[in-house]
mmCIF file of C-alpha atoms in Angstrom:
data_model
loop_
_atom_site.group_PDB
_atom_site.id
_atom_site.type_symbol
_atom_site.label_atom_id
_atom_site.label_comp_id
_atom_site.label_asym_id
_atom_site.label_seq_id
_atom_site.Cartn_x
_atom_site.Cartn_y
_atom_site.Cartn_z
ATOM 1 C CA MET A 1 6.855 -8.337 20.175
ATOM 2 C CA THR A 2 10.557 -8.129 20.560
ATOM 3 C CA LYS A 3 12.913 -6.158 18.394
ATOM 4 C CA ASN A 4 14.675 -9.190 17.225
ATOM 5 C CA ARG A 5 11.389 -10.816 16.043
ATOM 6 C CA ILE A 6 10.641 -7.512 14.132
ATOM 7 C CA ASN A 7 14.204 -7.471 12.564
ATOM 8 C CA TRP A 8 13.729 -10.981 11.349
ATOM 9 C CA ILE A 9 10.582 -10.019 9.628
ATOM 10 C CA ASP A 10 12.390 -7.143 7.942
ATOM 11 C CA PHE A 11 15.005 -9.691 6.798
ATOM 12 C CA GLY A 12 12.388 -11.983 5.520
ATOM 13 C CA LYS A 13 10.736 -9.159 3.503
ATOM 14 C CA GLY A 14 14.132 -7.965 2.163
ATOM 15 C CA PHE A 15 15.423 -11.436 1.166
ATOM 16 C CA THR A 16 11.842 -12.437 -0.396
ATOM 17 C CA ILE A 17 11.605 -9.129 -2.400
ATOM 18 C CA PHE A 18 15.058 -10.033 -3.790
ATOM 19 C CA LEU A 19 13.605 -13.271 -4.820
ATOM 20 C CA VAL A 20 10.746 -11.511 -6.555
ATOM 21 C CA LEU A 21 13.035 -9.407 -8.514
ATOM 22 C CA LEU A 22 15.011 -12.681 -9.419
ATOM 23 C CA GLY A 23 11.942 -14.490 -10.542
ATOM 24 C CA HIS A 24 10.882 -11.680 -12.699
ATOM 25 C CA VAL A 25 14.256 -11.315 -14.491
ATOM 26 C CA PHE A 26 14.074 -15.171 -15.345
ATOM 27 C CA LEU A 27 10.305 -14.743 -16.171
ATOM 28 C CA GLY A 28 10.979 -11.949 -18.404
ATOM 29 C CA LEU A 29 13.714 -13.693 -20.338
ATOM 30 C CA TYR A 30 11.387 -16.832 -20.731
ATOM 31 C CA GLU A 31 8.401 -14.790 -22.069
ATOM 32 C CA SER A 32 10.582 -12.676 -24.440
ATOM 33 C CA GLY A 33 10.760 -15.689 -26.684
ATOM 34 C CA LYS A 34 14.370 -14.993 -27.379
ATOM 35 C CA PHE A 35 16.073 -17.692 -25.576
ATOM 36 C CA ILE A 36 14.132 -20.761 -26.792
ATOM 37 C CA ASN A 37 17.160 -23.075 -26.154
ATOM 38 C CA TYR A 38 16.999 -22.228 -22.554
ATOM 39 C CA SER A 39 13.239 -22.413 -21.917
ATOM 40 C CA GLU A 40 13.214 -25.684 -19.712
ATOM 41 C CA LYS A 41 16.130 -24.411 -17.720
ATOM 42 C CA LEU A 42 14.490 -21.028 -17.213
ATOM 43 C CA MET A 43 11.346 -22.484 -16.297
ATOM 44 C CA VAL A 44 12.976 -24.903 -13.767
ATOM 45 C CA VAL A 45 14.519 -21.660 -11.933
ATOM 46 C CA ILE A 46 11.256 -19.917 -12.197
ATOM 47 C CA THR A 47 9.195 -22.688 -10.512
ATOM 48 C CA GLN A 48 11.731 -22.949 -7.828
ATOM 49 C CA ILE A 49 11.485 -19.414 -7.051
ATOM 50 C CA TYR A 50 7.782 -18.970 -7.378
ATOM 51 C CA ILE A 51 6.850 -21.940 -4.973
ATOM 52 C CA PHE A 52 8.621 -19.694 -2.227
ATOM 53 C CA HIS A 53 8.504 -15.994 -2.698
ATOM 54 C CA ILE A 54 4.836 -14.951 -2.885
ATOM 55 C CA PRO A 55 3.518 -17.651 -0.387
ATOM 56 C CA VAL A 56 6.175 -16.347 2.043
ATOM 57 C CA PHE A 57 5.353 -12.714 1.282
ATOM 58 C CA PHE A 58 1.606 -13.380 2.191
ATOM 59 C CA ALA A 59 2.598 -15.119 5.340
ATOM 60 C CA LEU A 60 4.917 -12.436 6.413
ATOM 61 C CA SER A 61 2.091 -9.909 5.792
ATOM 62 C CA GLY A 62 -0.204 -12.044 7.926
ATOM 63 C CA PHE A 63 2.307 -12.054 10.847
ATOM 64 C CA PHE A 64 1.111 -8.901 12.396
ATOM 65 C CA PHE A 65 -2.511 -9.380 11.822
ATOM 66 C CA LYS A 66 -4.606 -8.277 14.845
ATOM 67 C CA SER A 67 -8.354 -8.783 15.267
ATOM 68 C CA VAL A 68 -10.611 -5.704 14.918
ATOM 69 C CA GLU A 69 -12.525 -4.839 17.859
ATOM 70 C CA ASN A 70 -15.819 -3.359 16.450
ATOM 71 C CA ILE A 71 -17.427 -2.038 13.475
ATOM 72 C CA LYS A 72 -16.218 1.470 14.162
ATOM 73 C CA GLU A 73 -12.642 0.363 14.412
ATOM 74 C CA PHE A 74 -13.228 -1.730 11.286
ATOM 75 C CA LYS A 75 -13.983 1.334 9.351
ATOM 76 C CA ASN A 76 -10.645 3.073 10.443
ATOM 77 C CA TYR A 77 -8.998 -0.456 9.415
ATOM 78 C CA ILE A 78 -10.454 -0.294 5.911
ATOM 79 C CA LEU A 79 -9.292 3.306 5.487
ATOM 80 C CA LYS A 80 -5.780 2.426 6.633
ATOM 81 C CA ARG A 81 -5.473 -0.620 4.487
ATOM 82 C CA THR A 82 -6.812 1.171 1.523
ATOM 83 C CA ILE A 83 -4.450 4.038 1.739
ATOM 84 C CA VAL A 84 -1.411 1.861 2.543
ATOM 85 C CA LEU A 85 -2.094 -0.622 -0.456
ATOM 86 C CA GLY A 86 -4.236 1.595 -2.657
ATOM 87 C CA LEU A 87 -1.744 4.442 -3.255
ATOM 88 C CA PRO A 88 1.079 2.246 -4.550
ATOM 89 C CA TYR A 89 -1.548 0.007 -6.472
ATOM 90 C CA ILE A 90 -2.638 3.123 -8.391
ATOM 91 C CA PHE A 91 0.831 4.479 -8.683
ATOM 92 C CA TYR A 92 2.257 1.351 -10.340
ATOM 93 C CA SER A 93 -0.639 0.968 -12.617
ATOM 94 C CA ILE A 94 -0.135 4.487 -13.885
ATOM 95 C CA ILE A 95 3.629 3.929 -14.272
ATOM 96 C CA HIS A 96 3.190 0.671 -15.984
ATOM 97 C CA PHE A 97 0.808 2.146 -18.608
ATOM 98 C CA ALA A 98 2.899 5.201 -19.168
ATOM 99 C CA LEU A 99 6.166 3.236 -19.809
ATOM 100 C CA GLN A 100 4.342 0.780 -22.121
ATOM 101 C CA LYS A 101 3.204 3.676 -24.266
ATOM 102 C CA ILE A 102 6.879 5.001 -24.343
ATOM 103 C CA VAL A 103 8.278 1.473 -25.289
ATOM 104 C CA GLY A 104 5.600 0.865 -27.921
ATOM 105 C CA GLU A 105 5.889 -2.160 -30.035
ATOM 106 C CA SER A 106 8.421 -3.821 -27.721
ATOM 107 C CA ILE A 107 5.656 -4.903 -25.330
ATOM 108 C CA LYS A 108 4.277 -8.350 -25.767
ATOM 109 C CA ARG A 109 1.126 -7.867 -23.919
ATOM 110 C CA PRO A 110 0.309 -3.937 -23.962
ATOM 111 C CA THR A 111 -1.945 -2.224 -21.444
ATOM 112 C CA THR A 112 -4.768 -0.350 -22.876
ATOM 113 C CA ILE A 113 -6.523 2.634 -21.270
ATOM 114 C CA ASP A 114 -9.414 0.426 -20.652
ATOM 115 C CA ASN A 115 -7.143 -1.775 -18.567
ATOM 116 C CA LEU A 116 -6.056 1.230 -16.519
ATOM 117 C CA ILE A 117 -9.699 2.527 -16.009
ATOM 118 C CA ASN A 118 -10.627 -0.976 -14.769
ATOM 119 C CA ILE A 119 -7.980 -1.489 -12.190
ATOM 120 C CA TYR A 120 -10.718 -1.378 -9.567
ATOM 121 C CA LYS A 121 -11.685 -4.909 -10.757
ATOM 122 C CA SER A 122 -8.770 -6.150 -12.650
ATOM 123 C CA PRO A 123 -5.221 -5.500 -11.522
ATOM 124 C CA ILE A 124 -2.377 -4.697 -13.912
ATOM 125 C CA GLY A 125 0.817 -6.954 -13.760
ATOM 126 C CA ILE A 126 2.379 -7.328 -10.386
ATOM 127 C CA THR A 127 -0.227 -5.106 -8.522
ATOM 128 C CA TRP A 128 -2.481 -8.380 -8.148
ATOM 129 C CA TYR A 129 -0.510 -9.060 -4.822
ATOM 130 C CA LEU A 130 -1.535 -5.628 -3.452
ATOM 131 C CA TYR A 131 -5.061 -6.039 -4.703
ATOM 132 C CA ILE A 132 -5.547 -9.696 -3.202
ATOM 133 C CA LEU A 133 -3.684 -8.570 0.097
ATOM 134 C CA TRP A 134 -6.029 -5.696 0.439
ATOM 135 C CA ILE A 135 -9.065 -7.903 0.043
ATOM 136 C CA ILE A 136 -7.801 -10.514 2.365
ATOM 137 C CA SER A 137 -7.153 -8.072 4.989
ATOM 138 C CA ILE A 138 -10.624 -6.644 4.746
ATOM 139 C CA PHE A 139 -12.272 -10.095 4.721
ATOM 140 C CA TYR A 140 -10.445 -11.437 7.710
ATOM 141 C CA GLY A 141 -10.474 -8.164 9.516
ATOM 142 C CA PHE A 142 -14.300 -8.129 9.404
ATOM 143 C CA LEU A 143 -14.567 -11.860 10.498
ATOM 144 C CA SER A 144 -12.277 -10.958 13.440
ATOM 145 C CA ILE A 145 -14.833 -8.660 14.836
ATOM 146 C CA TYR A 146 -16.733 -11.820 15.823
ATOM 147 C CA ILE A 147 -14.043 -14.437 15.806
ATOM 148 C CA LYS A 148 -10.978 -13.436 17.807
ATOM 149 C CA ARG A 149 -9.094 -16.835 17.639
ATOM 150 C CA LYS A 150 -6.598 -16.809 14.885
ATOM 151 C CA ASP A 151 -6.604 -20.643 14.781
ATOM 152 C CA ILE A 152 -10.293 -20.650 14.063
ATOM 153 C CA LEU A 153 -9.751 -17.971 11.279
ATOM 154 C CA PHE A 154 -7.022 -20.099 9.930
ATOM 155 C CA ILE A 155 -9.431 -23.072 9.791
ATOM 156 C CA ILE A 156 -11.898 -21.038 7.863
ATOM 157 C CA SER A 157 -9.102 -19.984 5.495
ATOM 158 C CA ILE A 158 -8.297 -23.704 4.894
ATOM 159 C CA ILE A 159 -11.954 -24.461 4.127
ATOM 160 C CA GLY A 160 -11.815 -21.634 1.648
ATOM 161 C CA PHE A 161 -8.686 -23.028 -0.087
ATOM 162 C CA THR A 162 -10.397 -26.430 -0.051
ATOM 163 C CA ILE A 163 -13.369 -25.063 -2.152
ATOM 164 C CA THR A 164 -10.844 -24.262 -4.847
ATOM 165 C CA LEU A 165 -9.861 -27.847 -5.151
ATOM 166 C CA PHE A 166 -13.223 -28.700 -6.356
ATOM 167 C CA ILE A 167 -14.485 -25.454 -7.822
ATOM 168 C CA GLU A 168 -12.471 -22.996 -9.948
ATOM 169 C CA ILE A 169 -14.469 -19.742 -9.227
ATOM 170 C CA ASP A 170 -14.960 -17.423 -12.202
ATOM 171 C CA SER A 171 -13.948 -14.482 -10.100
ATOM 172 C CA PHE A 172 -10.318 -13.229 -9.827
ATOM 173 C CA ILE A 173 -10.996 -11.617 -6.469
ATOM 174 C CA ILE A 174 -12.719 -14.600 -4.925
ATOM 175 C CA GLN A 175 -10.517 -17.249 -6.383
ATOM 176 C CA ARG A 176 -7.243 -15.714 -5.399
ATOM 177 C CA MET A 177 -8.547 -14.491 -2.039
ATOM 178 C CA LEU A 178 -9.565 -18.213 -1.140
ATOM 179 C CA ILE A 179 -6.206 -19.405 -2.189
ATOM 180 C CA TRP A 180 -3.969 -16.749 -0.562
ATOM 181 C CA GLY A 181 -5.968 -15.952 2.533
ATOM 182 C CA MET A 182 -4.819 -19.447 3.730
ATOM 183 C CA PHE A 183 -1.225 -18.231 3.563
ATOM 184 C CA PHE A 184 -2.039 -14.890 5.172
ATOM 185 C CA MET A 185 -3.646 -16.666 8.066
ATOM 186 C CA LEU A 186 -0.890 -19.223 8.279
ATOM 187 C CA GLY A 187 1.575 -16.331 8.998
ATOM 188 C CA ALA A 188 -0.718 -15.030 11.573
ATOM 189 C CA VAL A 189 -0.907 -18.452 13.302
ATOM 190 C CA LEU A 190 2.880 -19.129 12.958
ATOM 191 C CA SER A 191 3.447 -15.714 14.743
ATOM 192 C CA LYS A 192 2.380 -17.546 17.899
ATOM 193 C CA VAL A 193 4.466 -20.503 17.432
ATOM 194 C CA ASN A 194 7.941 -20.969 18.947
ATOM 195 C CA MET A 195 10.140 -22.729 16.471
ATOM 196 C CA GLU A 196 13.437 -21.999 18.273
ATOM 197 C CA ASN A 197 13.609 -25.501 19.433
ATOM 198 C CA ILE A 198 13.482 -27.113 15.988
ATOM 199 C CA ASP A 199 16.782 -28.481 14.986
ATOM 200 C CA ILE A 200 17.811 -26.648 11.786
ATOM 201 C CA LYS A 201 20.300 -29.610 10.991
ATOM 202 C CA LEU A 202 17.343 -31.986 10.641
ATOM 203 C CA VAL A 203 15.248 -29.418 8.755
ATOM 204 C CA ILE A 204 17.666 -28.722 6.023
ATOM 205 C CA PRO A 205 18.115 -32.316 4.643
ATOM 206 C CA VAL A 206 14.457 -33.091 4.909
ATOM 207 C CA VAL A 207 13.593 -29.873 2.866
ATOM 208 C CA VAL A 208 16.251 -30.757 0.313
ATOM 209 C CA ILE A 209 14.924 -34.201 -0.119
ATOM 210 C CA PHE A 210 11.396 -32.768 -0.335
ATOM 211 C CA ASP A 211 12.187 -30.284 -2.930
ATOM 212 C CA ILE A 212 13.964 -32.785 -5.150
ATOM 213 C CA ILE A 213 11.050 -35.063 -5.099
ATOM 214 C CA TYR A 214 8.629 -32.046 -5.570
ATOM 215 C CA MET A 215 10.634 -30.713 -8.742
ATOM 216 C CA ILE A 216 11.052 -34.290 -10.271
ATOM 217 C CA SER A 217 7.234 -34.708 -9.965
ATOM 218 C CA TRP A 218 6.654 -31.143 -11.350
ATOM 219 C CA ARG A 219 8.913 -31.824 -14.306
ATOM 220 C CA LYS A 220 7.069 -35.108 -14.979
ATOM 221 C CA TYR A 221 3.531 -34.160 -14.457
ATOM 222 C CA TYR A 222 2.998 -30.442 -14.594
ATOM 223 C CA ARG A 223 2.874 -29.839 -18.355
ATOM 224 C CA LEU A 224 0.569 -28.220 -20.806
ATOM 225 C CA GLU A 225 0.555 -29.869 -24.181
ATOM 226 C CA GLY A 226 4.017 -31.484 -23.351
ATOM 227 C CA LYS A 227 5.410 -28.002 -22.296
ATOM 228 C CA LEU A 228 6.770 -27.331 -18.866
ATOM 229 C CA ILE A 229 4.827 -24.648 -17.129
ATOM 230 C CA ASN A 230 4.913 -22.798 -13.953
ATOM 231 C CA ILE A 231 2.787 -23.737 -10.830
ATOM 232 C CA SER A 232 -0.513 -21.731 -11.227
ATOM 233 C CA TYR A 233 -1.171 -19.067 -8.717
ATOM 234 C CA ASP A 234 -4.764 -19.114 -9.887
ATOM 235 C CA ASN A 235 -5.414 -22.811 -9.041
ATOM 236 C CA PRO A 236 -2.387 -24.537 -7.642
ATOM 237 C CA GLN A 237 -4.478 -27.427 -6.475
ATOM 238 C CA LEU A 238 -2.515 -30.101 -4.302
ATOM 239 C CA TRP A 239 0.785 -28.558 -5.552
ATOM 240 C CA VAL A 240 0.077 -25.975 -2.931
ATOM 241 C CA ILE A 241 2.006 -28.343 -0.513
ATOM 242 C CA GLY A 242 5.225 -26.844 -1.891
ATOM 243 C CA PHE A 243 3.914 -23.348 -0.861
ATOM 244 C CA ILE A 244 3.180 -24.441 2.647
ATOM 245 C CA VAL A 245 6.558 -26.086 3.148
ATOM 246 C CA SER A 246 8.101 -22.970 1.906
ATOM 247 C CA VAL A 247 6.526 -20.776 4.504
ATOM 248 C CA ILE A 248 7.162 -23.248 7.351
ATOM 249 C CA VAL A 249 10.780 -23.509 6.284
ATOM 250 C CA ALA A 250 11.104 -19.653 6.003
ATOM 251 C CA PHE A 251 9.730 -19.091 9.494
ATOM 252 C CA ILE A 252 12.186 -21.552 10.973
ATOM 253 C CA ILE A 253 15.143 -20.366 9.091
ATOM 254 C CA PHE A 254 14.785 -16.397 8.934
ATOM 255 C CA PRO A 255 14.838 -15.789 12.677
ATOM 256 C CA ARG A 256 18.319 -17.813 12.787
ATOM 257 C CA VAL A 257 20.036 -15.956 9.974
ATOM 258 C CA GLU A 258 21.231 -13.074 12.395
ATOM 259 C CA LYS A 259 23.425 -15.588 14.174
ATOM 260 C CA LEU A 260 24.450 -17.484 10.962
ATOM 261 C CA SER A 261 25.378 -14.467 8.883
ATOM 262 C CA PRO A 262 24.975 -11.020 10.584
ATOM 263 C CA THR A 263 26.238 -9.288 7.566
ATOM 264 C CA LEU A 264 23.586 -10.856 5.169
ATOM 265 C CA PHE A 265 20.840 -10.387 7.878
ATOM 266 C CA ASP A 266 21.727 -6.628 8.175
ATOM 267 C CA TYR A 267 21.874 -6.122 4.504
ATOM 268 C CA PHE A 268 18.430 -7.618 3.674
ATOM 269 C CA SER A 269 16.802 -6.297 6.971
ATOM 270 C CA LYS A 270 17.677 -2.802 5.745
ATOM 271 C CA TYR A 271 15.943 -3.226 2.404
ATOM 272 C CA GLY A 272 13.044 -5.188 3.944
ATOM 273 C CA ARG A 273 11.883 -1.842 5.285
ATOM 274 C CA ASP A 274 11.589 -0.646 1.702
ATOM 275 C CA SER A 275 10.183 -3.867 0.297
ATOM 276 C CA LEU A 276 6.823 -2.187 -0.904
ATOM 277 C CA GLY A 277 8.773 0.493 -2.942
ATOM 278 C CA ILE A 278 11.098 -2.128 -4.326
ATOM 279 C CA TYR A 279 8.155 -4.362 -5.276
ATOM 280 C CA ILE A 280 6.220 -1.652 -7.195
ATOM 281 C CA LEU A 281 9.410 -0.209 -8.937
ATOM 282 C CA HIS A 282 11.387 -3.349 -9.782
ATOM 283 C CA SER A 283 9.127 -4.642 -12.588
ATOM 284 C CA PRO A 284 9.276 -1.699 -14.950
ATOM 285 C CA ILE A 285 13.017 -1.236 -14.316
ATOM 286 C CA CYS A 286 13.793 -4.819 -14.981
ATOM 287 C CA SER A 287 11.526 -4.801 -17.984
ATOM 288 C CA MET A 288 13.107 -1.743 -19.371
ATOM 289 C CA LEU A 289 16.656 -3.172 -18.839
ATOM 290 C CA ARG A 290 15.813 -6.286 -20.783
ATOM 291 C CA ILE A 291 14.315 -4.346 -23.525
ATOM 292 C CA VAL A 292 17.266 -1.877 -23.939
ATOM 293 C CA MET A 293 19.783 -5.042 -23.828
ATOM 294 C CA LEU A 294 17.887 -6.671 -26.450
ATOM 295 C CA LYS A 295 17.630 -3.544 -28.683
ATOM 296 C CA ILE A 296 21.293 -2.900 -28.559
ATOM 297 C CA GLY A 297 22.081 -6.500 -29.491
ATOM 298 C CA ILE A 298 23.074 -8.305 -26.372
ATOM 299 C CA SER A 299 21.932 -11.927 -26.969
ATOM 300 C CA SER A 300 23.924 -13.738 -24.113
ATOM 301 C CA ILE A 301 21.398 -15.058 -21.620
ATOM 302 C CA TYR A 302 24.131 -14.917 -18.940
ATOM 303 C CA LEU A 303 24.592 -11.218 -19.436
ATOM 304 C CA HIS A 304 20.898 -10.698 -19.302
ATOM 305 C CA ILE A 305 20.698 -12.468 -16.051
ATOM 306 C CA ILE A 306 23.737 -10.937 -14.420
ATOM 307 C CA ILE A 307 23.074 -7.349 -15.652
ATOM 308 C CA GLY A 308 19.323 -7.786 -14.954
ATOM 309 C CA ILE A 309 19.557 -8.842 -11.427
ATOM 310 C CA ILE A 310 22.525 -6.575 -10.399
ATOM 311 C CA LEU A 311 21.281 -3.257 -12.118
ATOM 312 C CA GLY A 312 17.670 -4.203 -11.478
ATOM 313 C CA TRP A 313 18.249 -4.510 -7.796
ATOM 314 C CA PHE A 314 20.184 -1.441 -7.246
ATOM 315 C CA LEU A 315 18.357 0.737 -9.558
ATOM 316 C CA SER A 316 15.088 -0.492 -7.738
ATOM 317 C CA ILE A 317 16.777 0.657 -4.312
ATOM 318 C CA ILE A 318 17.819 3.941 -5.785
ATOM 319 C CA ALA A 319 14.495 4.768 -7.457
ATOM 320 C CA THR A 320 12.692 3.795 -4.029
ATOM 321 C CA ASN A 321 14.951 6.183 -2.064
ATOM 322 C CA ILE A 322 14.360 8.939 -4.766
ATOM 323 C CA LEU A 323 10.649 8.461 -4.615
ATOM 324 C CA LYS A 324 10.693 8.664 -0.782
ATOM 325 C CA LYS A 325 12.384 12.091 -1.118
ATOM 326 C CA ILE A 326 9.828 13.663 -3.474
ATOM 327 C CA PRO A 327 7.522 15.846 -1.713
ATOM 328 C CA TYR A 328 3.775 14.812 -1.942
ATOM 329 C CA LEU A 329 4.551 12.134 -4.450
ATOM 330 C CA ASN A 330 6.114 10.197 -1.499
ATOM 331 C CA ILE A 331 2.743 9.671 -0.066
ATOM 332 C CA VAL A 332 2.722 6.595 -2.244
ATOM 333 C CA LEU A 333 5.299 4.996 0.211
ATOM 334 C CA LEU A 334 4.977 7.338 3.242
ATOM 335 C CA PRO A 335 1.238 7.961 3.709
ATOM 336 C CA GLN A 336 1.658 8.535 7.394
ATOM 337 C CA ARG A 337 3.450 11.942 6.668
ATOM 338 C CA TYR A 338 0.334 13.230 5.021
ATOM 339 C CA VAL A 339 -2.569 11.268 6.553
ATOM 340 C CA LYS A 340 -3.109 10.248 10.195
ATOM 341 C CA LEU A 341 -3.252 6.538 10.284
ATOM 342 C CA ARG A 342 -4.638 5.066 13.405
#
């Protein structure tokens, strides 16, 4: 693995986590119910972002997936994945619950103490990504003991997703594992594919045309009781083609950004290394910013968007840096300082 390839993965994580924050700012405004006149416009932006960021994040997470050699190694693998993903999972859940109790009546869907106790089976808020990434890692890690070829594991993941086309499984864990495991393994397979010879000048117009057709189709057909809704992450059905295209496009473009815009590449690469911290901290920060702005009477959606994105981004970075410097508590983001991870 070359240094350049690792760097572009860092860029991808940094850029994608920025899009995650962007998406939550717009989704928060939509769900607040305070900007009814802008509902459709907000939903268009939300959908455009959501068909890209999480699919790409899962693929980037799968990029470094390696097969597990035996059961003994698998036990260590489970422990490592549980510590790396479990600590931020628990930390966010506690922070989420505490902040909701402080804010009180301003919360539309309050989290109860039962919700907090039951995080072992039902994730709170954005932690669903960490939860599902953990179970995907464990599942395919176990399979890799006996199946070393990533292409075969990818085929198994496709079969898993195909099942969800015909059966919506009444289990959050299984349903989302079957859906998002395909993107995790897609990332693992693409890590072995050389895309340097693909002409980006041809890719961009094709992608633009695809996106226009996709979004027009979504506006026309993806409605609930006549109301535009976001593509479901629980059961995307054939709309998943937009997710797949997003991953492939990201893996074609991300490695080339360093030459096209070194400054942009270096900026997001820097924060890509802190993407986990930004991920678990941006949501409560952006929510608090929106609540405060509404309480002090800021009613301009444009101010909400600008302030929410700029302050949300920089405060998330600052909060991540502070958390990394707090002794013992920084185990959430830097477990390797306290636990030997093999």
